[in-house]
Amino acid sequence: MSYRVIALDLDGTLLDDQKRILPESLEALNLARKAGVKVLIVTGRHHVAIHPFYQALDLDTPAICCNGTYLYDYIGKKVLESDPLTTQETSAVLDLVKQTDVHHLVYADDAMMYDQLSAPVQRTLKWSETLPTAQRPNLIKVDDFYKAMHDVNAIWKIATTTPDHDELRALVEKIEQQVGLECEWSWVDQVDIAKKGNSKGRRLQRWVEANGMNMSDVIAFGDNFNDLSMLEHVGLGVAMGNASDEVKSRAKMVTKVNSQPGIAETIHKYILS
């Protein structure tokens, strides 16, 4: 069939391990766009952390950010629709997180907020320094998250991370049972916490249908558990070769690892041929 939309996760999918888009992917996506196919970024990232990729792809579509918490219009520089966390929900999560050694960041408005210079924050800051000033993500150090959350308009998600997977799983169980929020693994050591019901697939479906299309018109690429909500409900859900076996088993097909041109090959086979 002829697909009309390409939905792309970033980390571990469109991006290689050095956070670069393969030239083969850029070429294939550009050809698809010229053929009238819409290309969307569907990511767990904050919109302030996808500037270089959005611009490299030369997109005119909105970006689905923070695992579907909101739809962001880069052209108009505004949020089009969203389901953010309440301050009460955020406070309840912070209460539980502070009982652990789990690191956390709060994604809100136009910034990612942190209170400790953890390894993930240091990696993001190091990556930021390689970018032109206008493309750098906005990271803000805060002294008190409880105070900071009352100074913002919207709280998109809370990213929690630790190499201790058992501690992270225990925290997730408490948050799900006691606070009732959405907890999705977005990386091997990271769980993203957001409003119940938010997902990449749900926000993608809203956008697709609002533009007169169906999910069967979509090819989606992803590598992690937070991608399953779109991989399982589009016309062709493609798991990367570096995805876990469970993610691969639930996708409709598996392509090469993110350091190889599997995305380009799939686009050429199913859209450009």
mmCIF file of N, CA, C and O in Angstrom, residues 30 37 44 46 54 76 84 106 110 222 237 270:
data_model
loop_
_atom_site.group_PDB
_atom_site.id
_atom_site.type_symbol
_atom_site.label_atom_id
_atom_site.label_comp_id
_atom_site.label_asym_id
_atom_site.label_seq_id
_atom_site.Cartn_x
_atom_site.Cartn_y
_atom_site.Cartn_z
ATOM 1 N N ASN A 30 14.031 13.046 2.698
ATOM 2 C CA ASN A 30 13.840 14.199 1.819
ATOM 3 C C ASN A 30 13.093 13.795 0.553
ATOM 4 O O ASN A 30 12.172 14.493 0.099
ATOM 5 N N VAL A 37 4.855 12.796 1.229
ATOM 6 C CA VAL A 37 4.705 12.091 2.502
ATOM 7 C C VAL A 37 5.040 13.034 3.656
ATOM 8 O O VAL A 37 6.028 13.774 3.600
ATOM 9 N N GLY A 44 10.504 11.168 23.047
ATOM 10 C CA GLY A 44 10.380 11.366 24.483
ATOM 11 C C GLY A 44 11.036 12.664 24.917
ATOM 12 O O GLY A 44 10.886 13.098 26.059
ATOM 13 N N HIS A 46 12.095 16.700 25.192
ATOM 14 C CA HIS A 46 11.502 18.035 25.274
ATOM 15 C C HIS A 46 11.728 18.716 23.925
ATOM 16 O O HIS A 46 12.733 18.453 23.254
ATOM 17 N N TYR A 54 15.262 18.618 13.971
ATOM 18 C CA TYR A 54 14.110 19.188 13.275
ATOM 19 C C TYR A 54 14.591 20.033 12.099
ATOM 20 O O TYR A 54 14.044 19.967 10.994
ATOM 21 N N GLY A 76 5.265 28.118 14.557
ATOM 22 C CA GLY A 76 4.598 29.136 15.369
ATOM 23 C C GLY A 76 5.161 29.273 16.766
ATOM 24 O O GLY A 76 4.766 30.164 17.525
ATOM 25 N N PRO A 84 -0.651 18.021 30.415
ATOM 26 C CA PRO A 84 0.469 18.049 31.360
ATOM 27 C C PRO A 84 0.106 17.483 32.732
ATOM 28 O O PRO A 84 -1.067 17.253 33.043
ATOM 29 N N VAL A 106 12.832 17.451 35.691
ATOM 30 C CA VAL A 106 11.456 17.866 35.443
ATOM 31 C C VAL A 106 11.429 18.657 34.136
ATOM 32 O O VAL A 106 12.137 19.651 33.982
ATOM 33 N N ASP A 110 9.516 25.641 28.636
ATOM 34 C CA ASP A 110 10.596 25.634 27.647
ATOM 35 C C ASP A 110 11.937 25.252 28.254
ATOM 36 O O ASP A 110 13.001 25.718 27.796
ATOM 37 N N GLY A 222 10.786 2.803 15.745
ATOM 38 C CA GLY A 222 11.094 2.990 17.156
ATOM 39 C C GLY A 222 11.983 1.880 17.679
ATOM 40 O O GLY A 222 12.217 0.870 17.001
ATOM 41 N N GLY A 237 4.653 -0.898 11.665
ATOM 42 C CA GLY A 237 5.480 -0.543 12.804
ATOM 43 C C GLY A 237 6.812 -1.257 12.707
ATOM 44 O O GLY A 237 6.866 -2.493 12.692
ATOM 45 N N TYR A 270 9.155 0.574 0.783
ATOM 46 C CA TYR A 270 7.708 0.664 0.999
ATOM 47 C C TYR A 270 7.084 1.974 0.538
ATOM 48 O O TYR A 270 5.854 2.083 0.462
#
